[in-house]
Short mmCIF file of C-alpha atoms and ligand atoms in Angstrom, two decimals:
data_model
loop_
_atom_site.label_atom_id
_atom_site.label_comp_id
_atom_site.label_asym_id
_atom_site.label_seq_id
_atom_site.Cartn_x
_atom_site.Cartn_y
_atom_site.Cartn_z
CA UNK A 1 101.21 75.37 71.82
CA UNK A 2 103.21 72.49 73.20
CA UNK A 3 102.80 71.92 76.95
CA UNK A 4 105.80 71.41 79.23
CA UNK A 5 105.85 69.22 82.29
CA UNK A 6 108.79 69.23 84.62
CA UNK A 7 108.97 65.81 86.40
CA UNK A 8 110.94 65.70 89.68
CA UNK A 9 111.97 62.13 90.56
CA UNK A 10 113.06 61.45 94.13
CA UNK A 11 114.69 58.45 95.63
CA UNK A 12 112.34 55.51 96.21
CA UNK A 13 111.62 52.11 94.83
CA UNK A 14 108.75 53.56 92.77
CA UNK A 15 111.19 55.82 90.82
CA UNK A 16 111.14 53.27 87.91
CA UNK A 17 107.37 53.89 87.46
CA UNK A 18 108.19 57.51 86.59
CA UNK A 19 109.58 56.14 83.32
CA UNK A 20 106.07 55.04 82.40
CA UNK A 21 104.71 58.48 83.28
CA UNK A 22 107.22 60.09 80.97
CA UNK A 23 106.44 57.68 78.19
CA UNK A 24 102.66 58.17 78.54
CA UNK A 25 103.05 62.00 78.56
CA UNK A 26 105.24 62.02 75.48
CA UNK A 27 102.66 59.86 73.67
CA UNK A 28 100.16 62.67 74.40
CA UNK A 29 102.52 65.16 72.76
CA UNK A 30 103.68 66.75 76.03
CA UNK A 31 107.28 67.95 76.31
CA UNK A 32 108.89 66.56 79.44
CA UNK A 33 111.95 67.59 81.39
CA UNK A 34 113.24 65.45 84.20
CA UNK A 35 115.10 66.51 87.34
CA UNK A 36 116.42 63.68 89.50
CA UNK A 37 117.72 63.82 93.06
CA UNK A 38 120.96 62.09 93.90
CA UNK A 39 119.02 59.33 95.63
CA UNK A 40 116.77 58.82 92.65
CA UNK A 41 119.85 58.10 90.52
CA UNK A 42 120.54 55.13 92.87
CA UNK A 43 117.32 53.51 91.71
CA UNK A 44 117.14 54.39 87.97
CA UNK A 45 119.76 55.82 85.69
CA UNK A 46 119.35 59.28 84.17
CA UNK A 47 120.04 57.68 80.82
CA UNK A 48 116.67 55.87 80.94
CA UNK A 49 114.79 59.14 81.44
CA UNK A 50 116.92 60.88 78.85
CA UNK A 51 116.07 58.29 76.32
CA UNK A 52 112.32 58.41 77.01
CA UNK A 53 111.98 62.18 77.43
CA UNK A 54 114.40 63.03 74.61
CA UNK A 55 115.79 65.82 76.82
CA UNK A 56 118.84 66.04 78.94
CA UNK A 57 118.13 64.98 82.52
CA UNK A 58 119.18 67.46 85.20
CA UNK A 59 120.78 66.11 88.38
CA UNK A 60 123.40 68.61 89.35
CA UNK A 61 122.91 72.27 90.23
CA UNK A 62 126.43 73.18 89.32
CA UNK A 63 126.90 71.33 86.06
CA UNK A 64 127.82 73.77 83.32
CA UNK A 65 125.15 73.87 80.58
CA UNK A 66 125.79 74.77 76.98
CA UNK A 67 123.54 77.78 77.11
CA UNK A 68 123.96 80.63 79.56
CA UNK A 69 120.53 80.26 81.08
CA UNK A 70 120.33 79.78 84.83
CA UNK A 71 119.07 76.28 84.51
CA UNK A 72 116.69 75.92 87.51
CA UNK A 73 115.04 79.26 86.68
CA UNK A 74 114.74 78.36 82.97
CA UNK A 75 113.08 75.05 83.74
CA UNK A 76 110.74 76.59 86.33
CA UNK A 77 109.70 79.29 83.77
CA UNK A 78 109.11 76.74 81.04
CA UNK A 79 106.89 74.49 83.17
CA UNK A 80 103.11 74.42 82.72
CA UNK A 81 102.97 71.85 85.50
CA UNK A 82 105.58 70.66 88.02
CA UNK A 83 104.98 66.98 88.93
CA UNK A 84 106.97 65.23 91.62
CA UNK A 85 106.54 61.49 91.30
CA UNK A 86 107.46 59.66 93.38
CA UNK A 87 107.55 62.33 96.06
CA UNK A 88 109.45 61.14 99.12
CA UNK A 89 108.76 62.29 102.71
CA UNK A 90 112.08 64.12 102.41
CA UNK A 91 111.15 66.31 99.40
CA UNK A 92 107.72 67.04 100.89
CA UNK A 93 109.42 68.13 104.14
CA UNK A 94 111.95 70.30 102.30
CA UNK A 95 109.27 71.99 100.16
CA UNK A 96 107.18 72.68 103.21
CA UNK A 97 110.08 74.35 105.01
CA UNK A 98 111.49 76.32 102.08
CA UNK A 99 114.63 74.21 101.81
CA UNK A 100 116.26 74.45 98.38
CA UNK A 101 119.55 72.52 98.48
CA UNK A 102 119.60 70.58 95.20
CA UNK A 103 118.49 71.08 91.65
CA UNK A 104 115.02 69.64 92.24
CA UNK A 105 114.16 71.76 95.31
CA UNK A 106 115.66 74.98 93.88
CA UNK A 107 113.64 74.62 90.70
CA UNK A 108 110.55 73.81 92.79
CA UNK A 109 111.05 76.96 94.83
CA UNK A 110 111.25 79.05 91.58
CA UNK A 111 108.10 77.52 90.03
CA UNK A 112 105.06 79.64 89.47
CA UNK A 113 103.00 76.89 87.75
CA UNK A 114 100.75 74.40 89.60
CA UNK A 115 102.77 71.89 91.64
CA UNK A 116 101.46 68.36 91.96
CA UNK A 117 102.98 65.84 94.38
CA UNK A 118 102.42 62.06 93.99
CA UNK A 119 103.74 60.71 97.33
CA UNK A 120 105.15 57.22 97.68
CA UNK A 121 106.56 55.84 100.85
CA UNK A 122 106.10 53.25 103.61
CA UNK A 123 102.64 53.45 105.28
CA UNK A 124 103.99 54.38 108.72
CA UNK A 125 106.03 57.20 107.15
CA UNK A 126 103.02 58.41 105.16
CA UNK A 127 100.84 58.39 108.26
CA UNK A 128 103.44 60.12 110.36
CA UNK A 129 101.96 63.27 111.85
CA UNK A 130 104.91 65.32 110.64
CA UNK A 131 104.49 64.18 107.02
CA UNK A 132 100.74 64.79 107.22
CA UNK A 133 101.29 68.27 108.66
CA UNK A 134 103.73 69.11 105.83
CA UNK A 135 101.15 67.88 103.28
CA UNK A 136 98.44 69.99 104.83
CA UNK A 137 100.76 72.98 104.94
CA UNK A 138 101.63 72.59 101.23
CA UNK A 139 97.97 72.17 100.30
CA UNK A 140 97.23 75.40 102.17
CA UNK A 141 99.90 77.05 100.05
CA UNK A 142 98.10 75.95 96.91
CA UNK A 143 100.03 72.72 96.07
CA UNK A 144 98.09 69.65 94.87
CA UNK A 145 98.52 66.04 95.95
CA UNK A 146 97.51 62.73 94.41
CA UNK A 147 96.66 60.30 97.20
CA UNK A 148 98.88 57.22 97.22
CA UNK A 149 97.38 53.86 96.54
CA UNK A 150 96.98 51.03 99.12
CA UNK A 151 98.37 47.55 98.81
CA UNK A 152 101.50 45.54 99.40
CA UNK A 153 104.53 47.82 99.67
CA UNK A 154 108.10 46.96 98.64
CA UNK A 155 109.02 46.73 102.32
CA UNK A 156 106.44 43.95 102.82
CA UNK A 157 103.92 46.11 104.72
CA UNK A 158 100.30 46.29 103.66
CA UNK A 159 98.72 49.79 103.58
CA UNK A 160 98.67 53.13 102.05
CA UNK A 161 101.78 54.48 100.48
CA UNK A 162 102.16 52.99 96.97
CA UNK A 163 102.69 55.45 94.22
CA UNK A 164 99.25 55.99 92.60
CA UNK A 165 98.67 54.14 89.34
CA UNK A 166 100.43 55.65 86.38
CA UNK A 167 97.14 56.04 84.44
CA UNK A 168 95.59 58.00 87.39
CA UNK A 169 98.64 60.29 87.60
CA UNK A 170 98.67 60.89 83.85
CA UNK A 171 94.95 61.61 83.83
CA UNK A 172 95.39 64.15 86.64
CA UNK A 173 98.32 65.79 84.72
CA UNK A 174 96.18 66.04 81.57
CA UNK A 175 93.31 67.64 83.47
CA UNK A 176 95.75 70.34 84.70
CA UNK A 177 96.98 70.99 81.22
CA UNK A 178 93.64 70.87 79.50
CA UNK A 179 92.58 74.35 78.39
CA UNK A 180 88.87 74.75 78.64
CA UNK A 181 87.68 77.57 76.44
CA UNK A 182 84.11 77.39 77.56
CA UNK A 183 83.83 81.12 78.30
CA UNK A 184 85.11 82.22 74.86
CA UNK A 185 83.63 85.58 73.87
CA UNK A 186 81.91 86.27 77.19
CA UNK A 187 82.49 89.64 78.86
CA UNK A 188 83.10 89.17 82.56
CA UNK A 189 83.69 91.93 85.07
CA UNK A 190 85.25 90.93 88.38
CA UNK A 191 85.77 93.11 91.37
CA UNK A 192 88.55 92.43 93.86
CA UNK A 193 90.34 93.76 96.91
CA UNK A 194 89.38 96.25 99.53
CA UNK A 195 88.22 99.86 99.23
CA UNK A 196 89.91 102.67 101.15
CA UNK A 197 87.87 105.45 102.61
CA UNK A 198 89.84 108.66 103.36
CA UNK A 199 89.70 110.37 106.74
CA UNK A 200 92.33 112.99 105.87
CA UNK A 201 95.27 113.15 103.41
CA UNK A 202 97.15 110.66 105.62
CA UNK A 203 94.60 108.22 107.04
CA UNK A 204 91.89 105.95 105.80
CA UNK A 205 89.53 103.14 106.80
CA UNK A 206 89.92 99.84 104.99
CA UNK A 207 89.63 96.07 105.57
CA UNK A 208 91.77 92.92 105.25
CA UNK A 209 91.05 91.90 101.64
CA UNK A 210 94.20 91.11 99.70
CA UNK A 211 92.41 90.79 96.32
CA UNK A 212 93.52 87.13 95.94
CA UNK A 213 90.02 85.69 95.53
CA UNK A 214 88.96 88.20 92.85
CA UNK A 215 92.28 87.99 91.01
CA UNK A 216 92.04 84.15 91.01
CA UNK A 217 88.60 84.45 89.35
CA UNK A 218 89.89 86.97 86.80
CA UNK A 219 92.85 84.77 85.93
CA UNK A 220 90.77 81.59 85.61
CA UNK A 221 88.15 83.38 83.48
CA UNK A 222 90.74 84.74 81.01
CA UNK A 223 92.36 81.26 80.73
CA UNK A 224 88.85 79.91 79.87
CA UNK A 225 88.56 82.39 76.96
CA UNK A 226 86.56 85.25 78.53
CA UNK A 227 87.23 88.94 78.06
CA UNK A 228 87.90 90.15 81.59
CA UNK A 229 87.79 93.54 83.26
CA UNK A 230 89.09 93.47 86.78
CA UNK A 231 87.94 96.39 88.92
CA UNK A 232 90.44 96.37 91.70
CA UNK A 233 90.87 98.15 94.96
CA UNK A 234 94.44 98.76 96.15
CA UNK A 235 96.37 95.42 96.34
CA UNK A 236 99.96 94.28 95.96
CA UNK A 237 99.02 91.73 93.29
CA UNK A 238 100.23 91.53 89.67
CA UNK A 239 97.56 91.88 87.06
CA UNK A 240 97.04 88.43 85.46
CA UNK A 241 98.11 88.25 81.78
CA UNK A 242 95.29 89.14 79.37
CA UNK A 243 93.14 90.84 81.97
CA UNK A 244 92.23 94.54 81.74
CA UNK A 245 92.62 95.99 85.21
CA UNK A 246 90.90 99.20 86.25
CA UNK A 247 92.22 100.55 89.56
CA UNK A 248 89.90 102.11 92.08
CA UNK A 249 90.32 103.44 95.59
CA UNK A 250 87.09 104.15 97.44
CA UNK A 251 83.64 102.49 97.36
CA UNK A 252 82.33 105.55 95.50
CA UNK A 253 85.12 105.09 92.86
CA UNK A 254 84.29 101.43 92.50
CA UNK A 255 80.56 102.19 92.29
CA UNK A 256 81.15 104.58 89.34
CA UNK A 257 83.56 102.30 87.52
CA UNK A 258 81.42 99.19 87.90
CA UNK A 259 78.27 101.00 86.79
CA UNK A 260 80.11 102.58 83.76
CA UNK A 261 81.19 99.11 82.60
CA UNK A 262 77.96 97.27 83.42
CA UNK A 263 76.54 97.62 79.92
CA UNK A 264 79.64 95.84 78.52
CA UNK A 265 79.45 92.85 80.89
CA UNK A 266 77.56 89.60 80.43
CA UNK A 267 78.57 88.49 83.91
CA UNK A 268 79.60 90.39 87.03
CA UNK A 269 81.31 88.66 89.93
CA UNK A 270 81.74 90.84 93.01
CA UNK A 271 84.51 89.46 95.20
CA UNK A 272 85.62 92.91 96.45
CA UNK A 273 85.19 93.77 100.09
CA UNK A 274 83.47 97.12 99.81
CA UNK A 275 83.28 99.45 102.79
CA UNK A 276 79.63 99.94 103.81
CA UNK A 277 80.47 103.33 105.35
CA UNK A 278 82.88 106.19 104.72
CA UNK A 279 83.80 109.25 106.85
CA UNK A 280 81.03 111.84 106.32
CA UNK A 281 83.65 114.67 106.15
CA UNK A 282 87.12 114.24 104.71
CA UNK A 283 89.56 116.79 106.12
CA UNK A 284 91.77 118.55 103.47
CA UNK A 285 94.48 118.80 106.06
CA UNK A 286 96.06 116.29 108.39
CA UNK A 287 93.94 116.13 111.59
CA UNK A 288 96.26 117.14 114.39
CA UNK A 289 96.15 115.29 117.63
CA UNK A 290 94.89 116.98 120.79
CA UNK A 291 94.30 115.82 124.35
CA UNK A 292 90.66 115.08 123.47
CA UNK A 293 89.03 112.01 122.00
CA UNK A 294 87.64 112.63 118.55
CA UNK A 295 84.61 111.17 116.74
CA UNK A 296 84.44 110.36 113.08
CA UNK A 297 80.88 110.36 111.72
CA UNK A 298 80.36 107.68 109.06
CA UNK A 299 77.88 107.88 106.26
CA UNK A 300 76.51 105.02 104.14
CA UNK A 301 78.16 104.06 100.87
CA UNK A 302 75.91 102.93 98.09
CA UNK A 303 75.59 99.15 97.69
CA UNK A 304 77.17 98.56 94.33
CA UNK A 305 75.80 95.08 93.83
CA UNK A 306 72.30 96.13 94.77
CA UNK A 307 72.51 98.95 92.22
CA UNK A 308 73.32 96.37 89.52
CA UNK A 309 70.63 94.04 90.73
CA UNK A 310 68.07 96.77 90.17
CA UNK A 311 68.91 96.87 86.44
CA UNK A 312 70.08 93.29 85.99
CA UNK A 313 68.10 92.25 82.88
CA UNK A 314 69.49 88.94 81.64
CA UNK A 315 72.99 89.53 82.87
CA UNK A 316 74.45 87.10 85.45
CA UNK A 317 75.16 88.56 88.86
CA UNK A 318 77.31 86.70 91.36
CA UNK A 319 77.86 88.08 94.84
CA UNK A 320 80.03 87.03 97.75
CA UNK A 321 78.94 86.96 101.42
CA UNK A 322 81.62 87.41 104.04
CA UNK A 323 80.16 86.66 107.47
CA UNK A 324 81.34 85.55 110.86
CA UNK A 325 77.97 83.89 111.84
CA UNK A 326 74.59 82.86 110.42
CA UNK A 327 76.46 82.54 107.12
CA UNK A 328 73.81 80.74 105.02
CA UNK A 329 70.85 82.74 106.37
CA UNK A 330 72.56 86.09 105.71
CA UNK A 331 73.79 84.86 102.29
CA UNK A 332 70.22 83.89 101.24
CA UNK A 333 68.94 87.34 102.31
CA UNK A 334 71.56 88.95 100.12
CA UNK A 335 70.56 86.89 97.05
CA UNK A 336 67.08 88.27 97.42
CA UNK A 337 67.94 91.84 98.33
CA UNK A 338 70.54 92.22 95.54
CA UNK A 339 68.75 90.18 92.90
CA UNK A 340 71.60 87.73 92.35
CA UNK A 341 71.84 84.46 90.40
CA UNK A 342 73.96 82.94 93.08
CA UNK A 343 76.16 83.81 96.00
CA UNK A 344 79.49 82.47 97.31
CA UNK A 345 79.37 82.43 101.05
CA UNK A 346 82.62 82.30 103.09
CA UNK A 347 82.93 82.43 106.85
CA UNK A 348 85.83 84.85 107.35
CA UNK A 349 86.42 83.72 110.99
CA UNK A 350 87.27 80.16 109.88
CA UNK A 351 90.91 79.11 109.53
CA UNK A 352 92.16 78.83 105.91
CA UNK A 353 89.05 80.72 104.61
CA UNK A 354 88.27 84.27 103.60
CA UNK A 355 90.85 87.07 103.72
CA UNK A 356 94.48 87.01 102.69
CA UNK A 357 95.31 83.31 102.39
CA UNK A 358 95.61 81.19 99.24
CA UNK A 359 92.69 78.92 100.22
CA UNK A 360 89.03 79.35 100.96
CA UNK A 361 86.15 77.35 102.33
CA UNK A 362 82.83 78.26 100.74
CA UNK A 363 79.26 77.32 100.06
CA UNK A 364 77.55 78.32 96.81
CA UNK A 365 73.85 79.08 97.13
CA UNK A 366 71.61 79.77 94.18
CA UNK A 367 68.43 81.82 93.93
CA UNK A 368 66.32 78.74 94.37
CA UNK A 369 67.90 78.16 97.75
CA UNK A 370 69.94 75.15 96.64
CA UNK A 371 73.21 75.18 98.49
CA UNK A 372 76.49 73.29 97.98
CA UNK A 373 79.16 73.25 100.63
CA UNK A 374 82.78 72.86 99.44
CA UNK A 375 85.79 71.70 101.45
CA UNK A 376 88.93 73.82 101.82
CA UNK A 377 90.56 74.35 98.45
CA UNK A 378 92.84 76.85 96.73
CA UNK A 379 91.27 80.12 95.63
CA UNK A 380 92.07 79.07 92.01
CA UNK A 381 90.08 75.82 92.36
CA UNK A 382 87.15 77.69 93.92
CA UNK A 383 87.38 80.30 91.10
CA UNK A 384 86.95 77.44 88.58
CA UNK A 385 83.96 76.04 90.44
CA UNK A 386 82.34 79.49 90.39
CA UNK A 387 83.01 79.75 86.68
CA UNK A 388 81.56 76.28 86.09
CA UNK A 389 78.39 77.51 87.81
CA UNK A 390 78.47 80.73 85.68
CA UNK A 391 78.83 78.60 82.55
CA UNK A 392 75.91 76.39 83.63
CA UNK A 393 73.75 79.47 84.27
CA UNK A 394 74.66 80.98 80.93
O1 PMT B 401 90.59 89.44 98.88
P1 PMT B 401 90.92 88.16 99.68
O2 PMT B 401 91.94 88.46 100.76
O3 PMT B 401 91.26 87.01 98.80
O4 PMT B 401 89.58 87.81 100.51
C1 PMT B 401 88.49 87.33 99.81
C2 PMT B 401 87.15 87.92 100.41
C3 PMT B 401 86.95 87.40 101.83
C4 PMT B 401 87.21 89.47 100.40
C5 PMT B 401 86.00 87.40 99.42
O5 PMT B 401 86.02 85.99 99.45
C6 PMT B 401 84.68 87.95 99.91
O6 PMT B 401 83.92 87.36 100.73
N1 PMT B 401 84.24 89.09 99.33
C7 PMT B 401 83.01 89.83 99.66
C8 PMT B 401 83.27 90.69 100.86
C9 PMT B 401 82.07 91.53 101.29
O7 PMT B 401 82.08 92.71 101.13
O8 PMT B 401 81.04 90.78 101.62
P2 PMT B 401 79.61 91.46 102.13
O9 PMT B 401 78.82 90.27 102.71
O10 PMT B 401 79.84 92.57 103.02
O11 PMT B 401 78.91 91.97 100.78
C10 PMT B 401 78.07 91.15 100.02
C11 PMT B 401 78.26 91.43 98.56
O12 PMT B 401 77.87 92.81 98.23
C12 PMT B 401 79.72 91.32 98.10
O13 PMT B 401 79.67 90.71 96.76
C13 PMT B 401 80.19 92.72 97.95
O14 PMT B 401 81.18 92.94 96.92
C14 PMT B 401 78.94 93.51 97.68
N2 PMT B 401 78.88 94.87 98.24
C15 PMT B 401 78.99 95.09 99.51
C16 PMT B 401 78.87 96.40 100.06
C17 PMT B 401 78.72 97.49 99.18
N3 PMT B 401 78.69 98.73 99.57
N4 PMT B 401 78.67 97.22 97.79
C18 PMT B 401 78.74 95.95 97.37
O15 PMT B 401 78.67 95.75 96.13
#
């Protein structure tokens, strides 16, 4: 299927280089749609982009189109990748603050595909703490950035801020669009989200897991050709296309579901945050308050991963370790105890790591004790690194 790239062009002297990007992408058979800001039109004419992309260039939010589609939504839906090149300090700032006041920023706000910024501006602007904070903020929200190049800038300054070379940008775009099918035919079971352990019909014990890490793995695995079963605790997330989701509530539920499907799986990746304990007695009726303190006795839940480790055979078992201290030591103990091929260790007390956010910071440790520490990245990027390791182990 043809891939679609939406290219947002903002006002800057490097805008003319976006013409080469369009031309290179079209040569690779990629359909391109260009949105220009008003300032961009001061540097290059829409006609040049129209000629090279062979599509109408969009500049005006209120221009009547021939079709009755809402244009910015239609473009956002069509995009497999949204590239903004050159990305000015202005558009980065608007995106970071949710400002959608022209065609480019409204489309950007509606986009669900990966968003890639290629900044270009004067060195002092690029190094400005506000611009850098906006870039960090957007990275934390899952956007990607191509570092600008260094050299002589149009303003005469020497430093970082030149739009990255067209070949580098095009290479990066292609790697986003490339569909690896290296897990074709593999059956992968992923667990995600929290478990909830009932106290009475109204109350339960749970944890902060949003499910995002496990869902990112399930989505990445299906895109790479695997058959995926996602055993999910309660979350607010949409099931990724092509994934079979099996909903569970408590650790006992998850234990049964995972064990029932174990035979089917070639690989199990356990990103769920499973409660180690549950209330020993669950009241049928709402526990009424009294003047006294009450005690809830907790009993151990089975360790799901350990139960799989005991009958592992030649299946691949991947665990997660969520810790607040002694991360690597505890993670190594878990590999041994649960008979895992490797473990993904994340420190849940670190900023931008662990629960809820769109990013994680993790180390992957294998059963031979070899450990690789990764910097902060989106959960999708980490998911693909985990799947690369699964692929290598297979
Ligand atoms: O869902 P998010 O908001 O995106 O957050 C992601 C995450 C922090 C939940 C995820 O990255 C993560 O670390 N998941 C594992 C959480 C956890 O339960 O860690 P643990 O160290 O307590 O357990 C170790 C491993 O044993 C885990 O793979 C866990 O799924 C498994 N386990 C634990 C207890 C139990 N009774 N049965 C299990 O199978």
